[in-house]
Short mmCIF file of C-alpha atoms and ligand atoms in Angstrom, two decimals:
data_model
loop_
_atom_site.label_atom_id
_atom_site.label_comp_id
_atom_site.label_asym_id
_atom_site.label_seq_id
_atom_site.Cartn_x
_atom_site.Cartn_y
_atom_site.Cartn_z
CA MET A 1 0.00 0.00 0.00
CA GLY A 2 1.46 3.31 -1.06
CA ARG A 3 2.07 6.06 1.39
CA ILE A 4 -0.46 8.84 1.48
CA PHE A 5 0.34 12.39 2.22
CA ALA A 6 -2.25 14.61 3.71
CA VAL A 7 -2.33 18.08 2.32
CA ILE A 8 -4.58 19.75 4.78
CA LEU A 9 -6.34 22.95 3.93
CA TRP A 10 -8.76 24.74 6.11
CA LEU A 11 -11.10 27.58 5.40
CA SER A 12 -11.44 30.05 8.10
CA VAL A 13 -9.26 33.29 12.11
CA LEU A 14 -9.93 34.67 15.40
CA VAL A 15 -12.59 36.16 17.64
CA ASN A 16 -15.57 34.35 19.18
CA VAL A 17 -15.85 33.19 22.72
CA ILE A 18 -17.14 29.72 21.96
CA VAL A 19 -14.58 26.97 22.43
CA ALA A 20 -15.07 23.66 20.68
CA GLN A 21 -15.25 20.67 22.97
CA LYS A 22 -11.82 19.14 23.15
CA TYR A 23 -10.84 15.61 22.29
CA THR A 24 -9.03 13.81 25.09
CA PRO A 25 -6.36 11.51 23.65
CA LYS A 26 -6.14 8.22 25.53
CA ASP A 27 -2.45 8.08 24.80
CA ASN A 28 -0.68 11.42 25.10
CA ILE A 29 3.03 10.72 25.28
CA LEU A 30 5.64 13.49 25.05
CA LEU A 31 9.24 12.33 25.17
CA ASN A 32 12.03 14.84 25.64
CA CYS A 33 14.82 12.67 24.25
CA GLY A 34 18.11 12.68 26.09
CA ALA A 35 16.95 15.24 28.66
CA SER A 36 18.64 15.22 32.06
CA ASP A 37 15.55 16.48 33.92
CA PRO A 38 12.86 13.78 34.35
CA GLN A 39 10.12 16.26 33.43
CA SER A 40 10.18 19.68 31.79
CA THR A 41 7.64 22.13 30.44
CA ASP A 42 7.77 23.69 26.97
CA THR A 43 6.91 27.30 26.12
CA ASP A 44 3.27 26.28 25.47
CA GLY A 45 3.00 24.74 28.93
CA ARG A 46 3.02 21.11 27.76
CA LYS A 47 4.87 18.67 30.02
CA TRP A 48 7.51 16.43 28.47
CA ASN A 49 9.08 13.40 30.18
CA SER A 50 12.67 12.46 29.59
CA ASP A 51 13.22 9.16 27.78
CA VAL A 52 16.21 8.52 30.06
CA GLY A 53 15.33 5.54 32.24
CA SER A 54 11.80 5.45 30.77
CA LYS A 55 9.85 2.25 30.10
CA PHE A 56 10.02 3.00 26.36
CA LEU A 57 13.73 2.25 26.25
CA LYS A 58 14.24 -1.44 26.90
CA SER A 59 17.95 -0.63 27.00
CA SER A 60 19.88 2.44 26.03
CA LYS A 61 22.54 0.24 24.37
CA GLY A 62 23.47 1.63 20.96
CA SER A 63 22.46 5.16 21.85
CA SER A 64 23.76 8.10 23.82
CA THR A 65 22.40 11.41 25.00
CA ALA A 66 23.77 14.85 24.22
CA LYS A 67 23.05 18.54 24.47
CA ALA A 68 22.87 20.75 21.41
CA ALA A 69 26.11 22.71 21.03
CA THR A 70 24.24 25.86 20.04
CA GLN A 71 20.82 27.34 20.69
CA SER A 72 19.15 29.54 18.16
CA PRO A 73 16.93 32.19 19.78
CA GLU A 74 13.89 30.86 17.92
CA VAL A 75 14.28 27.36 19.26
CA GLY A 76 12.65 26.37 22.54
CA GLU A 77 14.75 24.58 25.11
CA VAL A 78 12.15 21.78 25.42
CA PRO A 79 12.42 19.42 23.57
CA TYR A 80 15.10 20.81 21.24
CA LEU A 81 18.21 21.29 23.35
CA SER A 82 18.72 17.64 24.21
CA ALA A 83 18.83 14.67 21.87
CA ARG A 84 19.29 10.96 21.76
CA ILE A 85 21.97 9.92 19.29
CA PHE A 86 22.01 6.58 17.50
CA GLU A 87 25.14 5.22 15.85
CA SER A 88 23.42 1.94 14.99
CA ASN A 89 19.78 0.85 14.55
CA PHE A 90 17.75 1.61 17.64
CA THR A 91 14.10 0.92 18.52
CA TYR A 92 11.78 2.61 20.97
CA SER A 93 8.85 0.38 22.03
CA ILE A 94 6.11 2.75 23.08
CA ALA A 95 3.23 1.05 24.87
CA VAL A 96 -0.08 2.43 23.59
CA ALA A 97 -3.66 1.27 23.07
CA PRO A 98 -4.37 -0.08 19.55
CA GLY A 99 -5.72 2.42 17.03
CA ARG A 100 -4.76 5.43 14.94
CA LYS A 101 -2.08 7.72 16.39
CA PHE A 102 -0.44 10.97 15.54
CA VAL A 103 3.33 10.49 15.68
CA ARG A 104 5.33 13.74 15.68
CA LEU A 105 9.10 13.75 15.49
CA HIS A 106 11.03 16.88 16.50
CA PHE A 107 14.48 17.61 15.09
CA TYR A 108 16.91 20.44 15.78
CA PRO A 109 20.04 20.10 13.64
CA SER A 110 23.01 21.21 15.72
CA SER A 111 26.25 19.57 16.80
CA TYR A 112 25.82 16.90 19.43
CA SER A 113 28.86 15.50 21.32
CA ASN A 114 31.05 16.81 18.49
CA LEU A 115 28.95 14.94 15.94
CA ASN A 116 28.04 17.32 13.14
CA SER A 117 24.34 16.95 12.23
CA SER A 118 25.32 17.32 8.55
CA ASN A 119 26.40 13.69 8.88
CA ALA A 120 23.07 12.57 10.30
CA ILE A 121 21.47 10.75 7.36
CA PHE A 122 18.98 8.18 8.49
CA SER A 123 15.65 6.47 8.18
CA VAL A 124 12.80 6.13 10.65
CA THR A 125 10.20 3.37 10.61
CA ALA A 126 7.03 3.01 12.68
CA GLY A 127 6.08 -0.66 12.68
CA SER A 128 5.89 -1.61 8.99
CA PHE A 129 5.71 1.99 7.76
CA THR A 130 8.75 3.93 6.59
CA LEU A 131 8.28 7.47 7.82
CA LEU A 132 11.60 8.91 6.69
CA SER A 133 14.38 7.53 4.54
CA ASN A 134 17.71 8.98 3.46
CA PHE A 135 16.63 11.86 5.68
CA SER A 136 18.85 14.78 6.64
CA ALA A 137 17.37 17.22 9.13
CA THR A 138 20.16 19.67 8.27
CA GLN A 139 19.46 19.66 4.54
CA THR A 140 15.71 19.87 5.11
CA THR A 141 15.89 22.82 7.49
CA GLU A 142 18.36 24.62 5.21
CA ALA A 143 16.12 24.11 2.18
CA LEU A 144 13.07 25.43 4.04
CA ASN A 145 14.97 28.08 5.97
CA TYR A 146 13.68 26.69 9.27
CA GLU A 147 15.58 26.39 12.55
CA TYR A 148 13.94 23.14 13.56
CA LEU A 149 11.51 20.61 12.09
CA ILE A 150 8.39 18.81 13.21
CA LYS A 151 7.45 15.83 11.05
CA GLU A 152 3.88 14.65 11.60
CA TYR A 153 2.46 11.24 10.70
CA SER A 154 -0.74 9.32 11.29
CA VAL A 155 -0.38 5.54 11.60
CA VAL A 156 -2.48 2.71 13.00
CA VAL A 157 -1.00 0.64 15.82
CA VAL A 158 -2.43 -2.87 15.69
CA GLY A 159 -0.84 -4.44 18.77
CA ASP A 160 -0.17 -2.85 22.12
CA SER A 161 2.99 -0.98 21.28
CA LEU A 162 4.42 1.28 18.62
CA SER A 163 7.96 0.43 17.49
CA LEU A 164 9.91 3.44 16.30
CA THR A 165 13.23 2.49 14.73
CA PHE A 166 16.01 4.95 13.87
CA SER A 167 18.55 3.59 11.35
CA PRO A 168 21.67 5.50 10.31
CA SER A 169 22.25 5.22 6.54
CA SER A 170 24.74 2.56 5.63
CA ASN A 171 25.69 4.55 2.52
CA TYR A 172 27.70 7.16 4.38
CA THR A 173 30.59 6.65 6.75
CA ASP A 174 30.18 8.44 10.09
CA SER A 175 26.44 8.54 9.59
CA PHE A 176 24.29 8.67 12.69
CA ALA A 177 20.68 9.34 13.62
CA PHE A 178 19.19 11.59 16.27
CA VAL A 179 15.89 12.82 17.60
CA ASN A 180 15.02 15.60 20.04
CA GLY A 181 11.38 14.90 20.81
CA ILE A 182 8.73 12.27 20.14
CA GLU A 183 4.98 12.77 20.51
CA VAL A 184 2.52 9.90 20.28
CA LEU A 185 -1.15 10.84 20.58
CA SER A 186 -4.32 8.84 20.07
CA MET A 187 -6.53 10.39 17.43
CA PRO A 188 -10.16 9.96 16.41
CA ASP A 189 -10.91 8.60 12.97
CA LEU A 190 -10.75 11.89 11.11
CA TYR A 191 -10.61 10.15 7.75
CA ASP A 192 -13.38 7.61 8.24
CA ASN A 193 -15.43 7.35 5.09
CA ALA A 194 -16.85 4.07 3.80
CA ASP A 195 -16.00 4.56 0.13
CA GLY A 196 -12.96 6.71 0.65
CA PRO A 197 -12.55 10.30 -0.42
CA THR A 198 -13.43 11.15 -4.03
CA LEU A 199 -10.48 10.53 -6.33
CA VAL A 200 -10.07 13.67 -8.43
CA GLY A 201 -9.88 12.92 -12.16
CA GLY A 202 -11.79 9.63 -11.76
CA GLY A 203 -10.56 6.11 -11.22
CA LEU A 204 -10.94 3.68 -8.38
CA SER A 205 -10.95 5.33 -5.01
CA PHE A 206 -10.23 3.35 -1.88
CA PRO A 207 -10.94 4.04 1.76
CA ILE A 208 -8.38 5.19 4.26
CA ASP A 209 -8.05 2.12 6.44
CA ASN A 210 -5.62 0.56 8.92
CA SER A 211 -3.02 -0.01 6.25
CA THR A 212 -2.91 3.67 5.30
CA ALA A 213 -0.24 5.86 6.82
CA LEU A 214 -0.34 9.60 6.24
CA GLU A 215 2.15 12.41 6.56
CA GLY A 216 0.80 15.83 7.47
CA LEU A 217 2.20 18.42 5.07
CA TYR A 218 0.18 21.61 5.28
CA ARG A 219 -2.60 22.66 7.61
CA LEU A 220 -3.88 26.17 7.08
CA ASN A 221 -6.28 28.40 8.92
CA VAL A 222 -7.49 30.11 5.74
CA GLY A 223 -8.17 33.81 6.24
CA GLY A 224 -6.94 33.47 9.80
CA ASN A 225 -3.90 33.47 12.03
CA PHE A 226 -1.52 30.78 13.21
CA ILE A 227 -3.16 28.50 15.78
CA PRO A 228 -0.64 26.82 18.12
CA PRO A 229 -1.06 23.16 19.16
CA THR A 230 -2.43 24.08 22.59
CA GLN A 231 -5.32 25.97 20.96
CA ASP A 232 -6.30 23.07 18.74
CA THR A 233 -9.17 20.77 19.72
CA GLY A 234 -7.07 18.40 21.84
CA LEU A 235 -5.21 16.91 18.87
CA TYR A 236 -2.31 19.38 19.25
CA ARG A 237 -2.19 20.19 15.56
CA SER A 238 -0.81 23.54 14.49
CA TRP A 239 -2.61 25.62 11.87
CA SER A 240 -0.66 28.14 9.76
CA ASP A 241 -1.61 31.45 8.25
CA ASP A 242 -2.51 30.79 4.58
CA THR A 243 -1.08 33.98 3.04
CA PRO A 244 2.32 32.48 2.05
CA TYR A 245 0.49 29.87 -0.04
CA ILE A 246 -1.75 32.22 -2.03
CA PHE A 247 -0.96 32.01 -5.72
CA GLY A 248 -0.67 35.21 -7.73
CA ALA A 249 -1.97 38.64 -6.89
CA ALA A 250 -5.63 37.65 -6.50
CA GLY A 251 -5.84 36.85 -2.82
CA GLY A 252 -9.49 37.74 -2.35
CA THR A 253 -10.64 39.19 0.97
CA THR A 254 -10.62 37.75 4.45
CA SER A 255 -13.25 38.14 7.10
CA VAL A 256 -14.41 36.83 10.45
CA ILE A 257 -17.90 35.52 11.12
CA ASP A 258 -20.72 38.04 11.48
CA PRO A 259 -21.23 38.82 15.18
CA GLU A 260 -24.82 37.60 15.09
CA LEU A 261 -23.78 34.15 13.89
CA ASN A 262 -22.16 31.34 15.88
CA VAL A 263 -20.15 28.40 14.66
CA THR A 264 -22.53 25.48 15.23
CA TYR A 265 -21.06 22.01 14.85
CA LYS A 266 -24.38 20.08 14.79
CA SER A 267 -23.44 16.49 13.87
CA LEU A 268 -19.84 17.40 13.01
CA PRO A 269 -17.52 16.29 15.84
CA GLU A 270 -16.17 19.42 17.52
CA TYR A 271 -12.61 18.11 17.41
CA THR A 272 -12.75 18.28 13.58
CA ALA A 273 -11.29 21.80 13.65
CA PRO A 274 -11.23 24.69 16.13
CA VAL A 275 -13.86 27.43 16.12
CA ASP A 276 -11.16 29.86 14.93
CA VAL A 277 -10.76 27.83 11.77
CA TYR A 278 -14.48 27.85 10.94
CA SER A 279 -15.09 31.47 11.93
CA THR A 280 -12.64 33.00 9.47
CA ALA A 281 -12.54 32.70 5.70
CA ARG A 282 -11.10 33.97 2.48
CA PHE A 283 -13.53 34.78 -0.30
CA MET A 284 -13.93 36.38 -3.70
CA THR A 285 -15.90 39.54 -4.32
CA MET A 286 -19.69 39.59 -4.27
CA ASP A 287 -19.60 40.58 -7.96
CA ASN A 288 -19.74 37.59 -10.27
CA LYS A 289 -18.56 39.64 -13.28
CA VAL A 290 -15.31 40.27 -11.43
CA ASN A 291 -15.05 36.70 -10.12
CA VAL A 292 -15.22 34.96 -13.50
CA ASN A 293 -11.94 36.62 -14.40
CA PHE A 294 -9.86 35.09 -11.68
CA ASN A 295 -9.39 32.02 -9.52
CA LEU A 296 -8.54 32.11 -5.84
CA SER A 297 -5.63 29.63 -5.69
CA TRP A 298 -3.22 28.18 -3.17
CA VAL A 299 0.00 26.43 -4.20
CA PHE A 300 1.86 23.74 -2.26
CA ALA A 301 5.22 22.17 -2.94
CA VAL A 302 4.85 18.37 -2.86
CA ASP A 303 6.76 15.34 -4.11
CA THR A 304 5.57 13.40 -7.13
CA GLY A 305 4.63 9.74 -6.90
CA PHE A 306 2.25 9.93 -3.95
CA THR A 307 -1.45 10.14 -3.32
CA TYR A 308 -2.50 13.29 -1.52
CA LEU A 309 -5.47 13.72 0.75
CA VAL A 310 -6.99 17.19 0.75
CA ARG A 311 -9.57 18.24 3.33
CA LEU A 312 -11.35 21.54 2.73
CA HIS A 313 -13.35 23.00 5.61
CA PHE A 314 -16.29 25.29 5.00
CA CYS A 315 -18.51 27.36 7.24
CA GLU A 316 -20.80 30.16 6.07
CA ILE A 317 -19.77 33.26 7.99
CA PHE A 318 -22.16 35.86 6.53
CA ALA A 319 -25.67 36.17 7.89
CA ASN A 320 -26.93 37.48 4.54
CA ILE A 321 -25.87 34.26 2.75
CA SER A 322 -28.50 31.76 3.79
CA LYS A 323 -30.15 30.56 0.61
CA PRO A 324 -29.09 28.11 -2.12
CA ASN A 325 -27.48 29.61 -5.25
CA GLN A 326 -26.17 32.71 -3.47
CA VAL A 327 -22.57 31.49 -3.36
CA VAL A 328 -21.68 28.76 -5.85
CA PHE A 329 -18.18 27.90 -7.04
CA ASN A 330 -16.02 25.22 -8.64
CA ILE A 331 -13.14 23.55 -6.82
CA TYR A 332 -10.09 22.51 -8.84
CA LEU A 333 -7.16 20.49 -7.59
CA ASN A 334 -4.19 20.59 -9.92
CA ASN A 335 -6.40 22.04 -12.67
CA GLN A 336 -8.78 19.09 -12.44
CA THR A 337 -12.36 19.56 -11.34
CA ALA A 338 -12.80 18.23 -7.81
CA PHE A 339 -16.28 19.69 -7.29
CA ASN A 340 -18.53 21.35 -9.80
CA ALA A 341 -20.85 24.09 -8.53
CA TYR A 342 -20.27 23.71 -4.81
CA ASP A 343 -22.98 25.43 -2.80
CA ILE A 344 -22.28 25.14 0.90
CA ILE A 345 -25.79 26.02 2.07
CA PRO A 346 -27.87 23.07 0.85
CA LEU A 347 -25.04 20.53 0.85
CA LYS A 348 -23.51 20.69 4.26
CA MET A 349 -25.88 22.69 6.41
CA ALA A 350 -23.43 25.62 6.10
CA MET A 351 -20.69 23.78 8.04
CA GLY A 352 -18.43 20.84 7.34
CA PHE A 353 -15.62 19.62 5.17
CA LEU A 354 -14.95 17.90 1.85
CA MET A 355 -12.28 15.27 1.32
CA PHE A 356 -10.53 14.53 -1.95
CA ARG A 357 -7.62 12.41 -3.03
CA ILE A 358 -5.38 13.28 -5.86
CA LEU A 359 -2.53 11.42 -7.53
CA TRP A 360 0.54 13.48 -8.26
C1 NAG B 401 29.26 20.62 9.84
O1 NAG B 401 29.57 20.18 8.54
C2 NAG B 401 29.22 21.11 7.53
C3 NAG B 401 29.42 20.45 6.17
O2 NAG B 401 30.58 19.71 6.15
C4 NAG B 401 30.03 22.38 7.71
O3 NAG B 401 29.68 23.34 6.75
C5 NAG B 401 29.74 22.95 9.10
O4 NAG B 401 30.56 24.08 9.35
C6 NAG B 401 29.99 21.90 10.17
N1 NAG B 401 29.54 22.43 11.45
C7 NAG B 401 30.29 22.40 12.54
C8 NAG B 401 29.68 22.99 13.77
O5 NAG B 401 31.39 21.89 12.57
C1 NAG B 402 20.06 10.61 -0.47
O1 NAG B 402 20.13 12.02 -0.28
C2 NAG B 402 21.25 12.60 -0.94
C3 NAG B 402 21.35 14.06 -0.54
O2 NAG B 402 20.09 14.67 -0.58
C4 NAG B 402 21.09 12.44 -2.44
O3 NAG B 402 22.19 13.00 -3.10
C5 NAG B 402 20.99 10.95 -2.74
O4 NAG B 402 20.72 10.76 -4.11
C6 NAG B 402 19.90 10.30 -1.93
N1 NAG B 402 19.94 8.86 -2.11
C7 NAG B 402 18.85 8.14 -2.41
C8 NAG B 402 19.08 6.66 -2.53
O5 NAG B 402 17.75 8.64 -2.56
C1 NAG B 403 -8.02 -1.53 12.63
O1 NAG B 403 -7.20 -1.44 13.78
C2 NAG B 403 -7.92 -1.36 14.99
C3 NAG B 403 -6.91 -1.13 16.10
O2 NAG B 403 -5.91 -2.09 16.07
C4 NAG B 403 -8.75 -2.63 15.19
O3 NAG B 403 -9.52 -2.52 16.37
C5 NAG B 403 -9.68 -2.80 14.00
O4 NAG B 403 -10.37 -4.03 14.11
C6 NAG B 403 -8.87 -2.79 12.70
N1 NAG B 403 -9.79 -2.80 11.58
C7 NAG B 403 -9.66 -3.66 10.59
C8 NAG B 403 -10.68 -3.56 9.52
O5 NAG B 403 -8.76 -4.48 10.54
C1 NAG B 404 19.11 -1.25 10.15
O1 NAG B 404 17.88 -0.78 9.59
C2 NAG B 404 17.93 -0.69 8.18
C3 NAG B 404 16.65 -0.01 7.70
O2 NAG B 404 15.57 -0.38 8.46
C4 NAG B 404 18.08 -2.10 7.61
O3 NAG B 404 18.13 -2.02 6.20
C5 NAG B 404 19.37 -2.70 8.13
O4 NAG B 404 19.48 -4.02 7.70
C6 NAG B 404 19.41 -2.65 9.64
N1 NAG B 404 20.74 -3.02 10.08
C7 NAG B 404 20.95 -3.94 11.02
C8 NAG B 404 22.38 -4.20 11.39
O5 NAG B 404 20.02 -4.54 11.57
C1 NAG B 405 22.11 3.41 -0.57
O1 NAG B 405 22.36 3.64 -1.94
C2 NAG B 405 21.71 2.73 -2.80
C3 NAG B 405 22.17 3.01 -4.22
O2 NAG B 405 22.09 4.38 -4.51
C4 NAG B 405 20.21 2.90 -2.66
O3 NAG B 405 19.53 1.97 -3.49
C5 NAG B 405 19.82 2.67 -1.21
O4 NAG B 405 18.44 2.95 -1.07
C6 NAG B 405 20.63 3.56 -0.31
N1 NAG B 405 20.34 3.23 1.08
C7 NAG B 405 19.98 4.14 1.97
C8 NAG B 405 19.77 3.62 3.36
O5 NAG B 405 19.83 5.32 1.70
C1 NAG B 406 -24.50 32.74 19.88
O1 NAG B 406 -23.96 32.36 21.13
C2 NAG B 406 -24.23 33.29 22.17
C3 NAG B 406 -23.48 32.86 23.41
O2 NAG B 406 -23.68 31.50 23.64
C4 NAG B 406 -25.75 33.37 22.40
O3 NAG B 406 -26.03 34.31 23.40
C5 NAG B 406 -26.42 33.79 21.09
O4 NAG B 406 -27.82 33.76 21.24
C6 NAG B 406 -26.03 32.85 19.95
N1 NAG B 406 -26.54 33.37 18.69
C7 NAG B 406 -27.13 32.61 17.78
C8 NAG B 406 -27.56 33.30 16.52
O5 NAG B 406 -27.31 31.42 17.93
C1 NAG B 407 -23.27 40.33 2.91
O1 NAG B 407 -22.69 41.06 3.99
C2 NAG B 407 -21.33 41.45 3.79
C3 NAG B 407 -20.82 42.14 5.04
O2 NAG B 407 -21.22 41.47 6.18
C4 NAG B 407 -21.24 42.36 2.60
O3 NAG B 407 -19.88 42.67 2.36
C5 NAG B 407 -21.79 41.64 1.37
O4 NAG B 407 -21.82 42.52 0.28
C6 NAG B 407 -23.21 41.12 1.61
N1 NAG B 407 -23.56 40.25 0.52
C7 NAG B 407 -24.75 40.28 -0.07
C8 NAG B 407 -24.95 39.29 -1.16
O5 NAG B 407 -25.63 41.05 0.29
C1 NAG B 408 -2.64 24.68 -14.36
O1 NAG B 408 -2.95 25.55 -15.43
C2 NAG B 408 -2.15 26.72 -15.49
C3 NAG B 408 -2.70 27.64 -16.54
O2 NAG B 408 -3.04 26.93 -17.69
C4 NAG B 408 -0.71 26.30 -15.77
O3 NAG B 408 0.13 27.43 -15.79
C5 NAG B 408 -0.26 25.39 -14.64
O4 NAG B 408 1.04 24.89 -14.90
C6 NAG B 408 -1.20 24.21 -14.48
N1 NAG B 408 -0.85 23.50 -13.27
C7 NAG B 408 -0.71 22.18 -13.24
C8 NAG B 408 -0.29 21.62 -11.94
O5 NAG B 408 -0.93 21.47 -14.19
C1 NAG B 409 -9.43 28.69 -13.15
O1 NAG B 409 -8.81 27.40 -13.04
C2 NAG B 409 -9.39 26.42 -13.91
C3 NAG B 409 -8.70 25.10 -13.63
O2 NAG B 409 -7.32 25.22 -13.72
C4 NAG B 409 -9.22 26.85 -15.36
O3 NAG B 409 -9.85 25.93 -16.21
C5 NAG B 409 -9.85 28.23 -15.55
O4 NAG B 409 -9.57 28.69 -16.86
C6 NAG B 409 -9.28 29.23 -14.56
N1 NAG B 409 -9.98 30.49 -14.68
C7 NAG B 409 -9.37 31.66 -14.75
C8 NAG B 409 -10.22 32.86 -14.89
O5 NAG B 409 -8.14 31.73 -14.71
#
């Protein structure tokens, strides 16, 4: 089964006193790898436990702990300033309940114990899934101009523990692997759909089941601000501002929900997305003659050869839009029609999301 990458798009910003009911993950494990303090708190107030002496390390043989040689001002001390270093294959066995989990790996490329992170080329597997291969945190952060990296995956654990294996590449001498932080969180079945999401461009679609692993690539609060993990709905996802992804000069207009309206989840589980996501949006003008001359587009850099899952969240935020045929638009993914004449009012009771898959 091929790997699937989730490209996650969200329509919506700010304001509103209502707080969506939070999901409580059964497993909520935060490991501060190589840390000398048994427990420490990050800048968001989340508590991380050191992996040193933890039940997740059957033995620390084949690994060592180290402090980052440098600290960039943008990088939080927890979990980034300590790391566990692997000079040969090493497996964490993390006891969890069976089911789908978010696995987030945190990397801060620095020098550790005189090992230069430029030499850290490695792979990471979670059970039978390869999460990263021939991976260099240094090259990736340099290419993206980031100080540190968070790689997010969603995998199903069938038994009672998740095996996370770090393997230094055998193709390079002096290669090693490292990790600064590991998060493992239970998640609800966000992708549950009997027939699977619509495959754009036709062809056989297939459901997202236990054999499907996903990597989270982009998650945007469209028309809104960055939402940090602690302000998500208990799933600790982060939501970025969408402006860097707008294609071309036609960025439309952004707005927050009319004060007389409330975000009402009805049958949609409240953990689907925070109120902030649904209460902000980006839209075209109210003049159809102007709208036919441009598309509102977002562009994402992705790798070829994968299937991408796209979730689009919609919520009507204007009180004067309440009838069918007032706002109707086409949705294209990669220039292919994903939805013809989408009208949020009759289709989704003015609130919800659409899921598509696309081959690229
Ligand atoms: C690590 O190696 C890279 C590439 O060889 C080099 O540019 C960099 O200066 C080295 N960093 C340190 C701290 O030695
Ligand atoms: C591994 O990564 C290096 C550097 O990015 C690249 O030159 C090389 O072709 C990659 N090897 C494989 C097998 O993908
Ligand atoms: C998927 O995995 C869960 C958790 O291990 C299990 O309870 C469920 O039966 C599995 N579903 C299928 C169709 O195998
Ligand atoms: C280490 O892991 C890699 C990738 O999973 C595997 O190809 C290799 O055989 C393993 N090496 C040893 C010594 O087990
Ligand atoms: C090592 O290089 C070979 C040949 O380029 C490639 O097939 C293999 O995937 C590489 N292994 C790793 C662990 O990157
Ligand atoms: C919105 O929520 C507020 C606070 O709960 C409530 O007072 C108000 O009546 C609600 N408005 C609508 C239109 O449901
Ligand atoms: C709906 O209200 C917004 C402001 O809340 C206004 O900009 C827009 O023109 C109105 N649209 C229609 C169709 O009346
Ligand atoms: C979509 O169409 C535009 C305009 O024809 C073209 O410039 C662009 O390369 C196309 N994009 C893709 C992904 O095919
Ligand atoms: C909008 O995008 C679609 C799909 O790529 C294309 O067919 C259409 O010509 C575009 N419209 C404008 C006005 O650029």
